[in-house]
Amino acid sequence: MRRLAHASLLAALPLLAACNNVARGNAPIAPLGDALPYGASVIAARGSYPPPPLDGAELDAKNVQLRLPRGCVPLSSEAFVRTAAVVDDEDAELLAACNVARGGVSGGARATVVLIRHRVQLETGEDAASSLRHAPGVLSVARTTAASSVAGEAGPEVVLTTSSPASVGARPSAAIYFGAHDGLYVLYAEIDGDAESLTAWGESLAAALKPSMAARPIRWRAPVGLAPSRSAIGGENRLRLPDTVVVTARTFGDLIGAPRAADPLDAREARSLLVFRDEAQTGLGGSVYRAKLLPPIATTAGALARLTADARHLGSIEATRARTKLGDVARVDGEREDGTHEVYAAFEDEPGEVTVVRFVVAKGKWAAYAPWIEASIASLERGGAPEPAY
């Protein structure tokens, strides 16, 4: 899977400037160039270009509705295909793209609007905003609400960014990020205007995107049971997870290539077989990984789990055993200084080889998750095909 830098995909979509040429003829899309640190003076020199009214066509795009601005002409089929090809993400889908004309002035479009859906791990607005603040070329990051598809109701939280031009011939941009249960929607616009125009366009984009009821905004909710499906965790082992927990394979950080702040629920492990998080990434994280016994200091799965808890400086460590269909499984509970609760369930399924299931629960969420973690561990068994990752 490709790792995509924010500068090469979103803030640096010179493909949008190039697709203006494609829309007018058969000119090829120019290759992506190196990002250029354009300053405020370069953006200001472009002049004012406020967004036109949102009274164009309304498009149904998967689980969102998009209201196009006046004069936004869809790209030709050839231009649309070429634009999609430059969105160099094998797990993305280009949903809509159009140019806003200059109003009779020759020279092509003054703005290009693109709606993309990336199939990445669910993200809260807070997590997305934190990552985007470190992305190259980003001028501003704000959290706001999108328009609602239900009259009188507030829309879901979205993240609004403005970015400087990223290459020669490119324009500054504004973008709206909306995390839904079927992926991350990005409504992106390159605008031939100054910083004030970018801000106005950003507000217009937030009003243009209306997530439908099926989009299901990302919010934490307490689990009420175990998920009906089972997750394979390596070999023939499987377990059931709380119903608010999803198996993940790809993160927002993978998409934009930005360094992320330390995450108390970071569940990544070397050689992990499975990584999972709750839907909002604020309550529970975890992973399943393999480890070797370390005789003479850890000759059993329980001793290895206890050693791991000690190495992570957990306090109030409690070691017990859980009964499962695999037999008795060693369980170790402990707490970090910040109140985060960790649970390890470990069992030796091959001589000298241990499978470890690790749950990490945020402070204040333990009461909600405790019974379902116990039930999840008890569900450990053999058999079944792997569950597809999100």
XYZ file of C-alpha atoms in Angstrom:
390
model
C 0.000 0.000 0.000
C 1.343 3.411 -0.912
C 2.194 5.942 1.772
C 0.879 9.330 0.647
C 2.162 12.704 1.808
C -0.395 15.455 2.332
C 1.667 17.730 0.090
C 1.456 15.301 -2.806
C -2.246 14.516 -2.571
C -4.372 17.249 -1.069
C -2.550 20.514 -0.441
C -0.454 19.900 -3.543
C -3.015 18.779 -6.049
C -1.446 20.553 -9.028
C -3.488 18.020 -10.929
C -6.363 20.428 -10.375
C -4.527 23.214 -12.139
C -3.507 20.751 -14.823
C -6.992 19.337 -15.249
C -8.162 22.822 -16.222
C -5.970 22.423 -19.292
C -7.223 18.884 -19.817
C -10.823 20.098 -19.650
C -10.063 22.572 -22.443
C -8.210 20.098 -24.645
C -5.933 17.097 -24.583
C -2.965 18.530 -22.690
C -1.392 15.921 -20.384
C -1.430 16.377 -16.640
C 1.853 17.843 -15.461
C 3.934 15.724 -13.055
C 3.832 16.602 -9.377
C 6.581 19.026 -8.423
C 8.355 19.755 -5.167
C 6.375 21.747 -2.648
C 7.206 25.459 -2.650
C 6.978 27.554 0.512
C 4.879 30.333 -0.987
C 4.323 33.187 1.469
C 1.319 35.334 2.204
C 2.421 37.956 -0.327
C 2.183 35.458 -3.181
C -1.361 34.505 -2.154
C -2.392 38.139 -1.657
C -1.215 38.990 -5.171
C -3.927 36.740 -6.582
C -6.628 39.193 -5.520
C -10.094 38.674 -4.125
C -12.286 35.861 -5.432
C -15.266 35.152 -3.126
C -17.209 31.927 -3.678
C -20.314 32.064 -5.886
C -23.716 31.159 -4.395
C -24.425 27.499 -3.636
C -27.305 27.110 -6.074
C -25.846 24.645 -8.564
C -26.660 20.967 -8.976
C -26.993 18.708 -5.923
C -25.115 15.420 -6.201
C -25.667 12.213 -4.232
C -22.174 10.864 -3.561
C -22.213 7.688 -1.488
C -23.301 8.731 2.018
C -23.057 12.478 1.507
C -24.844 15.082 -0.585
C -22.882 17.821 -2.330
C -24.359 21.143 -3.442
C -22.209 22.600 -6.240
C -21.527 26.333 -6.450
C -23.039 28.347 -9.277
C -21.163 27.886 -12.543
C -19.381 24.721 -11.426
C -19.158 22.698 -14.638
C -18.396 18.971 -14.257
C -15.143 17.890 -15.868
C -15.352 16.040 -19.135
C -15.171 12.256 -18.865
C -11.581 12.278 -20.096
C -10.546 14.963 -17.620
C -12.345 13.156 -14.803
C -10.520 9.905 -15.552
C -7.159 11.639 -15.743
C -7.806 13.502 -12.515
C -8.729 10.253 -10.786
C -5.502 8.677 -12.041
C -3.397 11.381 -10.400
C -5.138 10.872 -7.055
C -2.449 8.308 -6.412
C -4.242 6.312 -3.747
C -5.331 2.774 -4.508
C -7.870 2.943 -1.662
C -9.502 6.220 -2.729
C -12.481 6.996 -4.913
C -12.976 10.240 -6.837
C -16.682 11.086 -6.453
C -17.031 14.499 -8.131
C -14.922 17.173 -9.809
C -15.838 20.449 -11.528
C -14.402 23.796 -12.620
C -15.806 27.208 -11.722
C -15.402 29.408 -14.803
C -13.907 32.905 -14.861
C -17.130 34.467 -16.062
C -16.225 34.914 -19.692
C -12.581 35.830 -19.110
C -10.211 33.653 -21.104
C -7.628 31.563 -19.288
C -9.673 28.756 -17.775
C -11.247 28.196 -14.359
C -10.608 30.260 -11.245
C -11.510 27.355 -8.952
C -11.659 23.580 -9.161
C -13.684 21.545 -6.667
C -13.051 17.849 -5.996
C -14.773 15.377 -3.656
C -12.720 12.295 -2.734
C -13.444 9.399 -0.390
C -10.444 7.662 1.188
C -10.936 4.270 2.801
C -8.920 4.918 5.938
C -9.350 4.240 9.610
C -12.033 6.231 11.395
C -10.841 9.556 12.780
C -12.272 12.037 15.235
C -12.136 15.701 14.296
C -9.624 16.265 17.091
C -7.263 13.583 15.790
C -7.533 14.756 12.189
C -6.938 18.393 13.163
C -3.899 17.409 15.223
C -2.354 15.576 12.269
C -3.142 18.308 9.757
C -1.461 20.991 11.872
C 1.834 19.213 11.150
C 1.196 18.742 7.434
C 3.393 20.733 5.039
C 1.891 23.836 3.464
C -1.132 24.070 5.783
C -1.895 27.693 6.733
C -4.831 27.198 9.097
C -6.790 24.374 10.730
C -10.195 24.746 12.390
C -12.941 22.430 13.603
C -16.466 23.399 12.636
C -19.793 21.795 11.750
C -21.027 20.787 8.337
C -24.499 21.478 7.018
C -27.171 19.053 8.228
C -29.385 16.983 5.979
C -32.112 17.291 8.648
C -33.750 20.700 8.979
C -33.166 22.357 12.336
C -30.387 19.986 13.432
C -26.695 20.766 13.762
C -24.459 18.952 11.315
C -21.526 16.705 12.271
C -18.079 18.007 13.116
C -15.674 18.546 10.227
C -12.136 19.904 9.942
C -11.487 22.924 7.714
C -8.002 23.721 6.387
C -6.449 26.298 4.106
C -3.119 25.634 2.400
C -0.567 27.540 0.354
C 0.232 26.591 -3.264
C 2.421 23.514 -3.333
C 4.089 23.750 -6.739
C 4.648 26.073 -9.661
C 1.346 26.791 -11.408
C -0.753 25.515 -8.492
C -3.245 27.591 -6.531
C -3.867 27.897 -2.782
C -6.563 25.606 -1.472
C -9.269 25.037 1.110
C -10.523 21.621 2.208
C -13.172 20.032 4.411
C -12.455 16.661 6.073
C -15.400 14.556 7.259
C -14.914 11.138 8.864
C -17.743 8.647 8.278
C -18.071 4.936 8.872
C -17.355 4.126 5.250
C -14.242 6.281 5.022
C -12.852 9.795 5.099
C -14.510 12.297 2.743
C -12.401 15.239 1.582
C -14.089 18.147 -0.218
C -11.144 19.989 -1.720
C -10.980 23.214 -3.746
C -8.057 25.003 -5.395
C -8.882 28.720 -5.621
C -7.271 31.542 -7.568
C -7.700 34.005 -4.718
C -6.159 35.626 -1.648
C -6.221 34.454 1.988
C -9.569 36.129 2.708
C -11.033 34.362 -0.309
C -9.702 31.019 0.972
C -11.479 31.515 4.286
C -14.748 32.373 2.561
C -14.435 29.339 0.282
C -13.822 27.111 3.295
C -17.047 28.279 4.919
C -18.856 27.700 1.641
C -17.461 24.145 1.394
C -18.693 23.375 4.898
C -22.180 24.441 3.811
C -21.963 22.495 0.540
C -21.296 19.074 2.099
C -24.295 17.427 3.781
C -23.648 13.972 5.271
C -26.720 11.756 5.047
C -28.104 9.731 7.939
C -26.242 6.688 6.578
C -22.881 8.431 6.990
C -22.964 7.980 10.794
C -20.658 10.686 12.216
C -17.857 9.443 14.450
C -18.827 9.652 18.123
C -17.897 7.499 21.104
C -20.622 5.226 22.414
C -20.478 2.642 25.143
C -20.578 -0.984 24.005
C -23.715 -2.945 24.784
C -22.535 -6.381 23.705
C -20.111 -8.327 21.555
C -20.013 -7.919 17.803
C -21.813 -10.727 15.971
C -18.802 -11.392 13.736
C -15.506 -12.838 14.845
C -11.998 -11.563 14.158
C -9.176 -13.907 13.227
C -6.046 -13.156 15.234
C -3.482 -15.399 13.571
C -3.372 -19.041 12.724
C -6.714 -20.595 13.610
C -7.434 -18.422 16.636
C -10.259 -15.915 16.777
C -12.116 -13.777 19.276
C -15.170 -11.556 19.388
C -14.755 -7.841 20.109
C -17.100 -5.301 21.756
C -19.683 -4.090 19.244
C -18.241 -0.556 19.055
C -14.759 -1.805 18.135
C -13.485 -2.091 14.564
C -10.470 -3.887 13.127
C -8.220 -1.390 11.355
C -5.460 -1.607 8.797
C -4.752 1.962 7.668
C -4.632 5.294 9.464
C -5.141 8.948 8.628
C -1.445 9.487 9.382
C -0.619 7.034 6.595
C -2.598 9.225 4.202
C -1.113 12.627 4.964
C 2.339 11.503 6.083
C 2.395 13.840 9.078
C 4.019 13.126 12.455
C 1.438 12.572 15.148
C 1.494 13.547 18.789
C 1.843 10.789 21.374
C -1.442 8.906 21.565
C -2.303 7.267 24.903
C -4.374 4.734 22.973
C -1.724 3.943 20.371
C -2.205 0.213 19.934
C 0.484 -0.475 17.355
C 2.821 -3.355 18.120
C 5.758 -4.813 16.238
C 4.637 -7.958 14.413
C 0.998 -7.218 15.257
C -1.509 -9.691 13.857
C -4.512 -7.471 14.454
C -5.060 -3.825 15.460
C -8.399 -2.545 16.697
C -9.951 0.659 18.090
C -13.325 1.902 19.146
C -15.203 3.868 16.498
C -14.210 7.292 17.836
C -10.680 6.324 18.936
C -11.243 7.859 22.353
C -12.118 4.888 24.573
C -10.395 1.649 23.616
C -7.498 0.510 21.489
C -5.683 -2.749 21.243
C -3.696 -5.249 19.265
C -2.836 -8.912 19.013
C 0.800 -9.930 18.582
C 3.094 -12.913 18.851
C 5.985 -13.233 21.283
C 8.499 -15.893 22.274
C 8.913 -17.209 25.796
C 12.035 -15.920 27.514
C 13.408 -18.698 29.725
C 14.459 -18.667 32.437
C 12.796 -15.299 33.315
C 9.457 -16.074 31.591
C 8.716 -19.735 31.026
C 4.904 -19.433 30.798
C 2.463 -17.180 28.948
C 1.339 -15.696 32.281
C 4.908 -14.861 33.272
C 5.500 -13.203 29.913
C 2.331 -11.075 30.267
C 3.381 -10.042 33.781
C 6.869 -9.179 32.539
C 5.346 -7.007 29.777
C 3.155 -5.164 32.298
C 6.170 -4.544 34.530
C 8.200 -3.282 31.553
C 5.450 -0.755 30.783
C 5.578 0.496 34.396
C 1.986 -0.432 35.153
C 0.789 -0.194 38.722
C -1.827 -2.160 40.679
C -0.971 -5.253 38.632
C -3.348 -8.166 39.087
C -2.778 -11.609 37.556
C -5.698 -14.011 37.078
C -6.795 -16.776 34.724
C -9.745 -16.698 32.310
C -11.608 -19.768 31.122
C -12.004 -19.946 27.320
C -12.667 -22.569 24.642
C -8.888 -22.741 24.265
C -8.590 -23.640 27.930
C -7.365 -21.394 30.714
C -5.746 -18.160 29.479
C -3.436 -15.975 31.576
C -4.786 -12.459 32.194
C -2.859 -9.495 33.619
C -4.476 -6.127 34.488
C -2.687 -2.905 35.386
C -2.915 0.890 35.302
C -0.652 3.630 34.015
C 0.043 6.733 36.065
C -2.435 8.694 33.922
C -5.271 6.273 34.737
C -5.203 4.341 31.455
C -6.098 0.689 32.087
C -4.297 -2.125 30.244
C -5.295 -5.768 29.985
C -3.157 -8.608 28.615
C -4.519 -12.053 27.774
C -1.787 -14.516 26.781
C -1.727 -18.169 25.802
C 0.903 -20.557 24.430
C -0.509 -22.009 21.212
C 2.767 -23.479 19.938
C 5.807 -24.632 21.924
C 7.669 -21.498 23.000
C 5.267 -19.214 21.034
C 2.736 -17.002 22.810
C -0.190 -15.043 21.385
C -0.943 -11.879 23.367
C -4.196 -9.904 23.190
C -3.723 -6.384 24.539
C -6.561 -3.989 25.445
C -5.885 -0.319 26.301
C -8.783 1.567 27.923
C -8.820 5.332 28.487
C -9.314 6.773 31.944
C -12.992 7.083 32.742
C -14.058 4.441 30.211
C -13.113 1.326 32.175
C -16.581 0.766 33.670
C -18.113 0.770 30.181
C -15.629 -1.697 28.703
C -14.729 -3.999 31.615
C -17.560 -6.563 31.211
C -17.149 -6.741 27.443
C -13.381 -7.192 27.634
C -13.997 -10.103 29.989
C -16.535 -11.538 27.539
C -14.186 -10.930 24.622
C -11.368 -12.861 26.268
C -13.785 -15.659 27.149
C -14.750 -15.890 23.450
C -11.246 -17.007 22.396
C -11.477 -20.141 20.274
C -10.098 -21.827 17.181
C -11.517 -21.901 13.680
C -12.938 -19.479 11.136
C -11.720 -17.321 8.284
C -10.155 -13.896 8.879
C -12.506 -10.945 9.161
C -11.734 -8.253 6.563
C -9.982 -5.199 7.999
C -11.739 -1.844 7.804
